[in-house]
Amino acid sequence: MMMKRLVTAGLAVAILAAVPGVAVAQEAPARPTTEQEATRADRGAEWVETLKSRALEAIEKRLVTIGELEAAVNRSETVAADHAAQLLNELRASAVGLEALAGEIREVEDLARLWALIPKIFEDYRIYAVVAPKVHLVLAADHASSVADRMANVESSLGEALDRLDEAGFDVAEGVKLLTEMDRLVTAGKEQAGSVPDMVLGLTPADYPGSSETLRSAQSVLQSGTGDLRAAGQTAHEIVRFILNVLGGDSTE
Amino acid sequence: MRRIGVMLMVAAVAAAGCGARATVPTLQPASNTSTETTIDEPVEPIDPAPVSGSTTTSTSDAPSPAPAEPPDVAVDEIDLMLLDIDETLAELDQLLNDAAAALAAEEGEILP
């Protein structure tokens, strides 16, 4: 009986000896020292500054891109006036919005607020995912339409030349066949290029990520139209060679 | 009298021979007429060949003339237009490359 009491007392002492240690270990985080608090605050401030710096860098990068896109639109001699006006308005609005966002980010001090502002750089503007491809596709499409117009002029001149040769008694059947093919290619190229601005001009950052598929489709249509125009150019060269042969006496009746 | 008759015949034959010889040089340039050489040849235009108004370079050795006078076709102008179009097509290729690069670009990441 005495022995049993001694064992129980020994266990109790052992438990008491162990428990305070556990309790101290559990309370340590809840009661930091001032040094620990300062370190944590420093790390938090450092983290906010790092994020702010990266966010401002990202905005600056986008502002530079917007400047380059504006320059490209202004430099283009073939972009349609209404397309240029729309693109420049959107670019300016994006620049103004991003500059305002940069101002907010510079002033914010707490991480939670910063955390809420940063996604706006992407989600509200989509400069790289939507705006830049849209601008480049419209510029290229309008340029392709301009090439198609110039080709139509060449086609007209070639048609007149073939008419004169025909009236003078030369056999121009092959030339007329080539001219018909050129007309088909120019028409197809112009139609495809002309459809691209309508496909992409209405896209906004809110359309992302679905916008990516639309942009890729527009690119595919433009590439096809450009292929037709390139083939039309080659056909025009063939017609010129045909006319030179006729004038040289090789293809006369 | 017979001698006089023979001398007259010889003279007539000689005169005929000289006449034939005189016509030969005028025929040779005419048969080899080309746009490059006719300008320098001081030969009478006995049978002027039809001159093409085109800008083609080789018109020599063309014995059979065209069925009609070749019309005035402004091939040079059309060539210039085509050169202009070739340049604009090259510009279009550059714009397409810019668009492809823009489509390949990503928004990027800020958060580490």
mmCIF file of C-alpha atoms in Angstrom:
data_model
loop_
_atom_site.group_PDB
_atom_site.id
_atom_site.type_symbol
_atom_site.label_atom_id
_atom_site.label_comp_id
_atom_site.label_asym_id
_atom_site.label_seq_id
_atom_site.Cartn_x
_atom_site.Cartn_y
_atom_site.Cartn_z
ATOM 1 C CA MET A 1 0.000 0.000 0.000
ATOM 2 C CA MET A 2 2.805 2.320 0.948
ATOM 3 C CA MET A 3 4.640 1.249 -2.151
ATOM 4 C CA LYS A 4 1.634 2.064 -4.314
ATOM 5 C CA ARG A 5 1.441 5.600 -2.914
ATOM 6 C CA LEU A 6 5.078 6.219 -3.618
ATOM 7 C CA VAL A 7 4.682 5.161 -7.256
ATOM 8 C CA THR A 8 1.651 7.441 -7.695
ATOM 9 C CA ALA A 9 3.500 10.390 -6.179
ATOM 10 C CA GLY A 10 6.485 9.773 -8.426
ATOM 11 C CA LEU A 11 4.253 9.783 -11.527
ATOM 12 C CA ALA A 12 2.582 13.001 -10.443
ATOM 13 C CA VAL A 13 5.933 14.690 -9.981
ATOM 14 C CA ALA A 14 7.026 13.488 -13.370
ATOM 15 C CA ILE A 15 3.841 14.850 -14.979
ATOM 16 C CA LEU A 16 4.122 18.185 -13.213
ATOM 17 C CA ALA A 17 7.702 18.440 -14.271
ATOM 18 C CA ALA A 18 6.764 17.813 -17.898
ATOM 19 C CA VAL A 19 3.601 19.933 -18.220
ATOM 20 C CA PRO A 20 5.083 23.374 -17.448
ATOM 21 C CA GLY A 21 7.645 22.806 -20.152
ATOM 22 C CA VAL A 22 4.901 22.014 -22.682
ATOM 23 C CA ALA A 23 2.878 24.986 -21.568
ATOM 24 C CA VAL A 24 5.812 27.365 -22.068
ATOM 25 C CA ALA A 25 6.512 25.906 -25.463
ATOM 26 C CA GLN A 26 2.902 26.480 -26.531
ATOM 27 C CA GLU A 27 2.701 30.036 -25.225
ATOM 28 C CA ALA A 28 5.865 31.289 -26.882
ATOM 29 C CA PRO A 29 4.285 32.466 -30.185
ATOM 30 C CA ALA A 30 1.398 34.165 -28.485
ATOM 31 C CA ARG A 31 3.697 36.300 -26.418
ATOM 32 C CA PRO A 32 6.542 37.434 -28.681
ATOM 33 C CA THR A 33 9.313 39.537 -27.477
ATOM 34 C CA THR A 34 9.594 43.088 -28.779
ATOM 35 C CA GLU A 35 12.572 41.972 -30.810
ATOM 36 C CA GLN A 36 10.550 39.269 -32.508
ATOM 37 C CA GLU A 37 7.733 41.699 -33.193
ATOM 38 C CA ALA A 38 10.105 44.195 -34.716
ATOM 39 C CA THR A 39 11.641 41.546 -36.940
ATOM 40 C CA ARG A 40 8.231 40.425 -38.105
ATOM 41 C CA ALA A 41 7.155 44.014 -38.795
ATOM 42 C CA ASP A 42 10.373 44.655 -40.705
ATOM 43 C CA ARG A 43 9.808 41.564 -42.783
ATOM 44 C CA GLY A 44 6.224 42.614 -43.513
ATOM 45 C CA ALA A 45 7.295 46.098 -44.569
ATOM 46 C CA GLU A 46 10.054 44.633 -46.700
ATOM 47 C CA TRP A 47 7.559 42.290 -48.323
ATOM 48 C CA VAL A 48 5.162 45.185 -49.068
ATOM 49 C CA GLU A 49 7.994 47.223 -50.587
ATOM 50 C CA THR A 50 9.109 44.289 -52.736
ATOM 51 C CA LEU A 51 5.589 43.738 -54.009
ATOM 52 C CA LYS A 52 5.052 47.450 -54.616
ATOM 53 C CA SER A 53 8.312 47.657 -56.517
ATOM 54 C CA ARG A 54 7.407 44.690 -58.701
ATOM 55 C CA ALA A 55 3.912 45.993 -59.309
ATOM 56 C CA LEU A 56 5.202 49.432 -60.289
ATOM 57 C CA GLU A 57 7.770 47.822 -62.589
ATOM 58 C CA ALA A 58 4.975 45.824 -64.231
ATOM 59 C CA ILE A 59 2.928 48.983 -64.721
ATOM 60 C CA GLU A 60 5.895 50.897 -66.130
ATOM 61 C CA LYS A 61 6.576 48.061 -68.566
ATOM 62 C CA ARG A 62 2.961 48.251 -69.736
ATOM 63 C CA LEU A 63 3.083 52.022 -70.087
ATOM 64 C CA VAL A 64 6.171 51.677 -72.309
ATOM 65 C CA THR A 65 4.349 49.075 -74.410
ATOM 66 C CA ILE A 66 1.332 51.365 -74.708
ATOM 67 C CA GLY A 67 3.652 54.152 -75.912
ATOM 68 C CA GLU A 68 5.118 51.835 -78.538
ATOM 69 C CA LEU A 69 1.653 50.764 -79.675
ATOM 70 C CA GLU A 70 0.510 54.404 -79.940
ATOM 71 C CA ALA A 71 3.615 55.172 -82.011
ATOM 72 C CA ALA A 72 2.906 52.204 -84.290
ATOM 73 C CA VAL A 73 -0.665 53.382 -84.880
ATOM 74 C CA ASN A 74 0.453 56.960 -85.540
ATOM 75 C CA ARG A 75 3.243 55.768 -87.846
ATOM 76 C CA SER A 76 0.960 53.587 -89.948
ATOM 77 C CA GLU A 77 0.053 55.083 -93.311
ATOM 78 C CA THR A 78 -2.490 52.396 -94.047
ATOM 79 C CA VAL A 79 -4.582 52.068 -90.879
ATOM 80 C CA ALA A 80 -8.202 53.153 -91.374
ATOM 81 C CA ALA A 81 -8.933 56.477 -89.665
ATOM 82 C CA ASP A 82 -11.781 55.103 -87.543
ATOM 83 C CA HIS A 83 -9.705 52.107 -86.472
ATOM 84 C CA ALA A 84 -6.804 54.371 -85.519
ATOM 85 C CA ALA A 85 -9.103 56.640 -83.503
ATOM 86 C CA GLN A 86 -10.609 53.711 -81.595
ATOM 87 C CA LEU A 87 -7.239 52.105 -80.859
ATOM 88 C CA LEU A 88 -5.659 55.377 -79.736
ATOM 89 C CA ASN A 89 -8.605 56.120 -77.424
ATOM 90 C CA GLU A 90 -8.361 52.686 -75.833
ATOM 91 C CA LEU A 91 -4.594 52.954 -75.437
ATOM 92 C CA ARG A 92 -4.854 56.383 -73.831
ATOM 93 C CA ALA A 93 -7.564 55.175 -71.448
ATOM 94 C CA SER A 94 -5.394 52.203 -70.470
ATOM 95 C CA ALA A 95 -2.414 54.475 -69.862
ATOM 96 C CA VAL A 96 -4.464 56.853 -67.697
ATOM 97 C CA GLY A 97 -5.921 53.947 -65.722
ATOM 98 C CA LEU A 98 -2.556 52.292 -65.162
ATOM 99 C CA GLU A 99 -0.978 55.582 -64.039
ATOM 100 C CA ALA A 100 -3.792 56.042 -61.505
ATOM 101 C CA LEU A 101 -3.316 52.471 -60.314
ATOM 102 C CA ALA A 102 0.409 53.118 -59.917
ATOM 103 C CA GLY A 103 -0.427 56.132 -57.735
ATOM 104 C CA GLU A 104 -2.631 53.992 -55.491
ATOM 105 C CA ILE A 105 0.024 51.308 -55.205
ATOM 106 C CA ARG A 106 2.719 53.837 -54.251
ATOM 107 C CA GLU A 107 0.615 55.097 -51.360
ATOM 108 C CA VAL A 108 -0.694 51.810 -49.966
ATOM 109 C CA GLU A 109 1.016 50.533 -46.806
ATOM 110 C CA ASP A 110 -0.793 47.379 -45.831
ATOM 111 C CA LEU A 111 -0.298 44.066 -47.494
ATOM 112 C CA ALA A 112 -3.976 43.181 -47.784
ATOM 113 C CA ARG A 113 -4.768 46.359 -49.732
ATOM 114 C CA LEU A 114 -1.743 45.857 -51.961
ATOM 115 C CA TRP A 115 -2.791 42.274 -52.509
ATOM 116 C CA ALA A 116 -6.128 43.528 -53.812
ATOM 117 C CA LEU A 117 -4.604 46.152 -56.124
ATOM 118 C CA ILE A 118 -1.981 44.044 -57.880
ATOM 119 C CA PRO A 119 -4.350 41.775 -59.836
ATOM 120 C CA LYS A 120 -5.909 44.883 -61.398
ATOM 121 C CA ILE A 121 -2.722 45.359 -63.447
ATOM 122 C CA PHE A 122 -3.649 42.218 -65.356
ATOM 123 C CA GLU A 123 -7.372 41.879 -65.036
ATOM 124 C CA ASP A 124 -8.412 45.455 -65.758
ATOM 125 C CA TYR A 125 -6.064 46.091 -68.697
ATOM 126 C CA ARG A 126 -4.742 42.873 -70.314
ATOM 127 C CA ILE A 127 -2.162 44.883 -72.236
ATOM 128 C CA TYR A 128 -0.261 41.803 -73.407
ATOM 129 C CA ALA A 129 -3.047 39.270 -73.600
ATOM 130 C CA VAL A 130 -5.599 41.432 -75.460
ATOM 131 C CA VAL A 131 -4.586 45.000 -76.302
ATOM 132 C CA ALA A 132 -1.196 44.514 -77.996
ATOM 133 C CA PRO A 133 -2.271 41.595 -80.233
ATOM 134 C CA LYS A 134 -5.444 43.477 -81.137
ATOM 135 C CA VAL A 135 -3.528 46.591 -82.195
ATOM 136 C CA HIS A 136 -0.991 44.611 -84.222
ATOM 137 C CA LEU A 137 -3.671 42.552 -85.958
ATOM 138 C CA VAL A 138 -5.685 45.649 -86.926
ATOM 139 C CA LEU A 139 -2.573 47.401 -88.269
ATOM 140 C CA ALA A 140 -1.592 44.332 -90.292
ATOM 141 C CA ALA A 141 -5.140 43.771 -91.566
ATOM 142 C CA ASP A 142 -5.550 47.379 -92.693
ATOM 143 C CA HIS A 143 -2.162 47.222 -94.397
ATOM 144 C CA ALA A 144 -3.260 44.056 -96.193
ATOM 145 C CA SER A 145 -6.444 45.826 -97.336
ATOM 146 C CA SER A 146 -4.294 48.648 -98.669
ATOM 147 C CA VAL A 147 -2.127 46.137 -100.564
ATOM 148 C CA ALA A 148 -5.319 44.641 -102.021
ATOM 149 C CA ASP A 149 -6.411 48.103 -103.219
ATOM 150 C CA ARG A 150 -3.055 48.683 -104.903
ATOM 151 C CA MET A 151 -3.290 45.278 -106.523
ATOM 152 C CA ALA A 152 -6.729 46.154 -107.843
ATOM 153 C CA ASN A 153 -5.133 49.174 -109.543
ATOM 154 C CA VAL A 154 -2.428 46.989 -111.078
ATOM 155 C CA GLU A 155 -5.108 44.533 -112.139
ATOM 156 C CA SER A 156 -6.933 47.346 -113.902
ATOM 157 C CA SER A 157 -3.759 48.453 -115.723
ATOM 158 C CA LEU A 158 -3.003 44.884 -116.746
ATOM 159 C CA GLY A 159 -6.567 44.482 -118.000
ATOM 160 C CA GLU A 160 -6.226 47.624 -120.140
ATOM 161 C CA ALA A 161 -2.924 46.372 -121.540
ATOM 162 C CA LEU A 162 -4.445 43.021 -122.457
ATOM 163 C CA ASP A 163 -7.453 44.785 -124.052
ATOM 164 C CA ARG A 164 -5.131 46.840 -126.266
ATOM 165 C CA LEU A 165 -3.194 43.783 -127.322
ATOM 166 C CA ASP A 166 -6.455 41.986 -128.045
ATOM 167 C CA GLU A 167 -7.726 44.898 -130.164
ATOM 168 C CA ALA A 168 -4.422 44.886 -132.043
ATOM 169 C CA GLY A 169 -4.981 41.243 -133.015
ATOM 170 C CA PHE A 170 -2.776 39.439 -130.494
ATOM 171 C CA ASP A 171 -3.871 36.240 -128.778
ATOM 172 C CA VAL A 172 -4.239 37.204 -125.096
ATOM 173 C CA ALA A 173 -6.342 34.259 -123.886
ATOM 174 C CA GLU A 174 -3.618 33.053 -121.496
ATOM 175 C CA GLY A 175 -3.171 36.565 -120.115
ATOM 176 C CA VAL A 176 -6.913 36.963 -119.542
ATOM 177 C CA LYS A 177 -6.986 33.610 -117.748
ATOM 178 C CA LEU A 178 -4.179 34.777 -115.455
ATOM 179 C CA LEU A 179 -5.955 38.087 -114.882
ATOM 180 C CA THR A 180 -9.144 36.258 -113.845
ATOM 181 C CA GLU A 181 -7.136 34.233 -111.331
ATOM 182 C CA MET A 182 -5.472 37.392 -110.042
ATOM 183 C CA ASP A 183 -8.883 39.020 -109.579
ATOM 184 C CA ARG A 184 -10.101 36.018 -107.583
ATOM 185 C CA LEU A 185 -7.036 36.131 -105.321
ATOM 186 C CA VAL A 186 -7.223 39.894 -104.765
ATOM 187 C CA THR A 187 -10.927 39.695 -103.919
ATOM 188 C CA ALA A 188 -10.394 36.809 -101.489
ATOM 189 C CA GLY A 189 -7.405 38.509 -99.878
ATOM 190 C CA LYS A 190 -9.258 41.778 -99.438
ATOM 191 C CA GLU A 191 -12.331 40.086 -97.958
ATOM 192 C CA GLN A 192 -10.304 38.124 -95.435
ATOM 193 C CA ALA A 193 -8.129 41.067 -94.422
ATOM 194 C CA GLY A 194 -11.177 43.300 -94.189
ATOM 195 C CA SER A 195 -12.939 40.937 -91.780
ATOM 196 C CA VAL A 196 -10.126 40.948 -89.197
ATOM 197 C CA PRO A 197 -10.688 44.393 -87.611
ATOM 198 C CA ASP A 198 -14.345 43.564 -86.990
ATOM 199 C CA MET A 199 -13.297 40.322 -85.306
ATOM 200 C CA VAL A 200 -10.921 41.935 -82.814
ATOM 201 C CA LEU A 201 -11.736 45.631 -82.338
ATOM 202 C CA GLY A 202 -14.551 44.897 -79.906
ATOM 203 C CA LEU A 203 -12.407 42.742 -77.609
ATOM 204 C CA THR A 204 -11.913 44.083 -74.093
ATOM 205 C CA PRO A 205 -9.859 42.891 -71.086
ATOM 206 C CA ALA A 206 -13.087 41.417 -69.714
ATOM 207 C CA ASP A 207 -13.207 39.011 -72.669
ATOM 208 C CA TYR A 208 -10.038 37.275 -71.510
ATOM 209 C CA PRO A 209 -9.357 34.323 -71.693
ATOM 210 C CA GLY A 210 -11.910 33.687 -74.473
ATOM 211 C CA SER A 211 -10.343 36.582 -76.380
ATOM 212 C CA SER A 212 -7.218 34.512 -77.010
ATOM 213 C CA GLU A 213 -9.120 32.100 -79.240
ATOM 214 C CA THR A 214 -10.701 35.000 -81.175
ATOM 215 C CA LEU A 215 -7.308 36.638 -81.652
ATOM 216 C CA ARG A 216 -5.783 33.399 -82.933
ATOM 217 C CA SER A 217 -8.707 32.909 -85.351
ATOM 218 C CA ALA A 218 -8.247 36.454 -86.633
ATOM 219 C CA GLN A 219 -4.545 35.822 -87.105
ATOM 220 C CA SER A 220 -5.320 32.681 -89.091
ATOM 221 C CA VAL A 221 -7.794 34.541 -91.340
ATOM 222 C CA LEU A 222 -5.243 37.306 -91.915
ATOM 223 C CA GLN A 223 -2.499 34.831 -92.777
ATOM 224 C CA SER A 224 -4.786 33.172 -95.303
ATOM 225 C CA GLY A 225 -5.712 36.539 -96.842
ATOM 226 C CA THR A 226 -2.071 37.546 -97.009
ATOM 227 C CA GLY A 227 -1.274 34.276 -98.755
ATOM 228 C CA ASP A 228 -3.896 35.079 -101.384
ATOM 229 C CA LEU A 229 -2.478 38.576 -101.890
ATOM 230 C CA ARG A 230 1.047 37.208 -102.217
ATOM 231 C CA ALA A 231 -0.195 34.732 -104.836
ATOM 232 C CA ALA A 232 -2.003 37.586 -106.615
ATOM 233 C CA GLY A 233 1.290 39.492 -106.764
ATOM 234 C CA GLN A 234 3.032 36.503 -108.322
ATOM 235 C CA THR A 235 0.208 36.169 -110.849
ATOM 236 C CA ALA A 236 0.594 39.854 -111.737
ATOM 237 C CA HIS A 237 4.291 39.256 -112.452
ATOM 238 C CA GLU A 238 3.295 36.327 -114.687
ATOM 239 C CA ILE A 239 0.888 38.571 -116.613
ATOM 240 C CA VAL A 240 3.643 41.143 -117.149
ATOM 241 C CA ARG A 241 5.948 38.411 -118.467
ATOM 242 C CA PHE A 242 3.146 37.252 -120.760
ATOM 243 C CA ILE A 243 2.682 40.790 -122.142
ATOM 244 C CA LEU A 244 6.427 41.160 -122.694
ATOM 245 C CA ASN A 245 6.452 37.884 -124.595
ATOM 246 C CA VAL A 246 3.559 39.045 -126.739
ATOM 247 C CA LEU A 247 5.291 42.325 -127.493
ATOM 248 C CA GLY A 248 8.480 40.419 -128.232
ATOM 249 C CA GLY A 249 6.656 38.414 -130.898
ATOM 250 C CA ASP A 250 6.783 35.065 -129.105
ATOM 251 C CA SER A 251 3.086 34.704 -128.438
ATOM 252 C CA THR A 252 1.492 36.385 -131.440
ATOM 253 C CA GLU A 253 -0.888 34.675 -133.804
ATOM 254 C CA MET B 1 31.872 47.239 -187.963
ATOM 255 C CA ARG B 2 31.820 43.807 -186.265
ATOM 256 C CA ARG B 3 34.515 45.016 -183.821
ATOM 257 C CA ILE B 4 32.432 47.989 -182.956
ATOM 258 C CA GLY B 5 29.468 45.705 -182.314
ATOM 259 C CA VAL B 6 31.512 43.383 -180.011
ATOM 260 C CA MET B 7 32.900 46.347 -178.056
ATOM 261 C CA LEU B 8 29.415 47.705 -177.533
ATOM 262 C CA MET B 9 28.232 44.326 -176.185
ATOM 263 C CA VAL B 10 31.236 44.086 -173.810
ATOM 264 C CA ALA B 11 30.569 47.606 -172.614
ATOM 265 C CA ALA B 12 26.903 46.804 -172.062
ATOM 266 C CA VAL B 13 27.748 43.647 -170.091
ATOM 267 C CA ALA B 14 30.320 45.544 -168.017
ATOM 268 C CA ALA B 15 27.844 48.277 -167.300
ATOM 269 C CA ALA B 16 25.250 45.726 -166.261
ATOM 270 C CA GLY B 17 27.811 44.049 -163.950
ATOM 271 C CA CYS B 18 28.689 47.316 -162.259
ATOM 272 C CA GLY B 19 25.030 48.045 -161.633
ATOM 273 C CA ALA B 20 24.505 44.679 -160.013
ATOM 274 C CA ARG B 21 27.542 45.164 -157.765
ATOM 275 C CA ALA B 22 26.310 48.532 -156.645
ATOM 276 C CA THR B 23 23.024 47.138 -155.297
ATOM 277 C CA VAL B 24 24.537 44.340 -153.178
ATOM 278 C CA PRO B 25 25.753 46.460 -150.189
ATOM 279 C CA THR B 26 22.372 48.087 -149.786
ATOM 280 C CA LEU B 27 20.641 44.742 -149.376
ATOM 281 C CA GLN B 28 22.954 43.353 -146.687
ATOM 282 C CA PRO B 29 22.119 45.810 -143.871
ATOM 283 C CA ALA B 30 18.442 45.530 -144.635
ATOM 284 C CA SER B 31 18.470 41.787 -144.103
ATOM 285 C CA ASN B 32 20.256 42.138 -140.736
ATOM 286 C CA THR B 33 18.228 45.035 -139.435
ATOM 287 C CA SER B 34 18.080 45.339 -135.660
ATOM 288 C CA THR B 35 17.206 48.110 -133.292
ATOM 289 C CA GLU B 36 20.800 48.366 -132.105
ATOM 290 C CA THR B 37 22.447 48.786 -135.553
ATOM 291 C CA THR B 38 20.026 50.676 -137.770
ATOM 292 C CA ILE B 39 20.832 54.011 -136.133
ATOM 293 C CA ASP B 40 24.486 53.932 -137.231
ATOM 294 C CA GLU B 41 23.955 52.549 -140.701
ATOM 295 C CA PRO B 42 24.088 55.278 -143.359
ATOM 296 C CA VAL B 43 22.026 53.197 -145.718
ATOM 297 C CA GLU B 44 19.049 54.283 -147.726
ATOM 298 C CA PRO B 45 15.839 52.938 -146.188
ATOM 299 C CA ILE B 46 14.901 50.848 -149.182
ATOM 300 C CA ASP B 47 12.580 48.576 -147.255
ATOM 301 C CA PRO B 48 12.269 49.831 -143.649
ATOM 302 C CA ALA B 49 11.353 47.098 -141.194
ATOM 303 C CA PRO B 50 8.510 47.794 -138.766
ATOM 304 C CA VAL B 51 9.946 49.215 -135.555
ATOM 305 C CA SER B 52 8.427 48.092 -132.322
ATOM 306 C CA GLY B 53 7.361 50.801 -129.921
ATOM 307 C CA SER B 54 7.818 48.530 -126.932
ATOM 308 C CA THR B 55 10.715 48.415 -124.531
ATOM 309 C CA THR B 56 11.710 44.874 -125.443
ATOM 310 C CA THR B 57 15.397 44.344 -126.020
ATOM 311 C CA SER B 58 15.673 41.617 -128.642
ATOM 312 C CA THR B 59 13.914 42.302 -131.898
ATOM 313 C CA SER B 60 16.562 40.935 -134.232
ATOM 314 C CA ASP B 61 15.944 37.904 -136.397
ATOM 315 C CA ALA B 62 12.217 38.482 -136.553
ATOM 316 C CA PRO B 63 11.444 37.731 -140.180
ATOM 317 C CA SER B 64 7.688 37.578 -139.821
ATOM 318 C CA PRO B 65 6.161 40.898 -138.740
ATOM 319 C CA ALA B 66 3.450 41.126 -136.086
ATOM 320 C CA PRO B 67 -0.126 40.863 -137.313
ATOM 321 C CA ALA B 68 -0.599 44.499 -136.411
ATOM 322 C CA GLU B 69 1.298 47.424 -134.989
ATOM 323 C CA PRO B 70 2.023 46.564 -131.302
ATOM 324 C CA PRO B 71 -0.020 48.888 -129.115
ATOM 325 C CA ASP B 72 1.567 51.306 -126.709
ATOM 326 C CA VAL B 73 1.460 49.275 -123.480
ATOM 327 C CA ALA B 74 2.940 50.911 -120.397
ATOM 328 C CA VAL B 75 4.756 47.833 -119.147
ATOM 329 C CA ASP B 76 7.363 49.949 -117.335
ATOM 330 C CA GLU B 77 4.664 51.671 -115.311
ATOM 331 C CA ILE B 78 3.084 48.342 -114.395
ATOM 332 C CA ASP B 79 6.518 47.016 -113.402
ATOM 333 C CA LEU B 80 6.975 49.977 -111.077
ATOM 334 C CA MET B 81 3.545 49.338 -109.548
ATOM 335 C CA LEU B 82 4.495 45.714 -108.972
ATOM 336 C CA LEU B 83 7.780 46.716 -107.336
ATOM 337 C CA ASP B 84 5.787 48.980 -105.022
ATOM 338 C CA ILE B 85 3.448 46.093 -104.202
ATOM 339 C CA ASP B 86 6.387 43.776 -103.508
ATOM 340 C CA GLU B 87 7.665 46.320 -100.991
ATOM 341 C CA THR B 88 4.273 46.649 -99.310
ATOM 342 C CA LEU B 89 3.998 42.855 -99.121
ATOM 343 C CA ALA B 90 7.357 42.786 -97.346
ATOM 344 C CA GLU B 91 6.038 45.396 -94.898
ATOM 345 C CA LEU B 92 2.943 43.251 -94.411
ATOM 346 C CA ASP B 93 5.146 40.271 -93.525
ATOM 347 C CA GLN B 94 6.819 42.398 -90.853
ATOM 348 C CA LEU B 95 3.447 43.460 -89.431
ATOM 349 C CA LEU B 96 2.321 39.830 -89.349
ATOM 350 C CA ASN B 97 5.485 38.917 -87.467
ATOM 351 C CA ASP B 98 4.777 41.698 -84.961
ATOM 352 C CA ALA B 99 1.249 40.368 -84.484
ATOM 353 C CA ALA B 100 2.518 36.812 -84.012
ATOM 354 C CA ALA B 101 5.035 38.017 -81.411
ATOM 355 C CA ALA B 102 2.293 39.944 -79.609
ATOM 356 C CA LEU B 103 0.073 36.865 -79.557
ATOM 357 C CA ALA B 104 2.902 34.798 -78.097
ATOM 358 C CA ALA B 105 3.561 37.282 -75.297
ATOM 359 C CA GLU B 106 2.235 36.580 -71.804
ATOM 360 C CA GLU B 107 1.080 38.883 -69.076
ATOM 361 C CA GLY B 108 3.909 37.745 -66.829
ATOM 362 C CA GLU B 109 4.031 37.210 -63.107
ATOM 363 C CA ILE B 110 4.605 39.641 -60.310
ATOM 364 C CA LEU B 111 4.054 37.441 -57.317
ATOM 365 C CA PRO B 112 7.124 35.367 -56.440
#
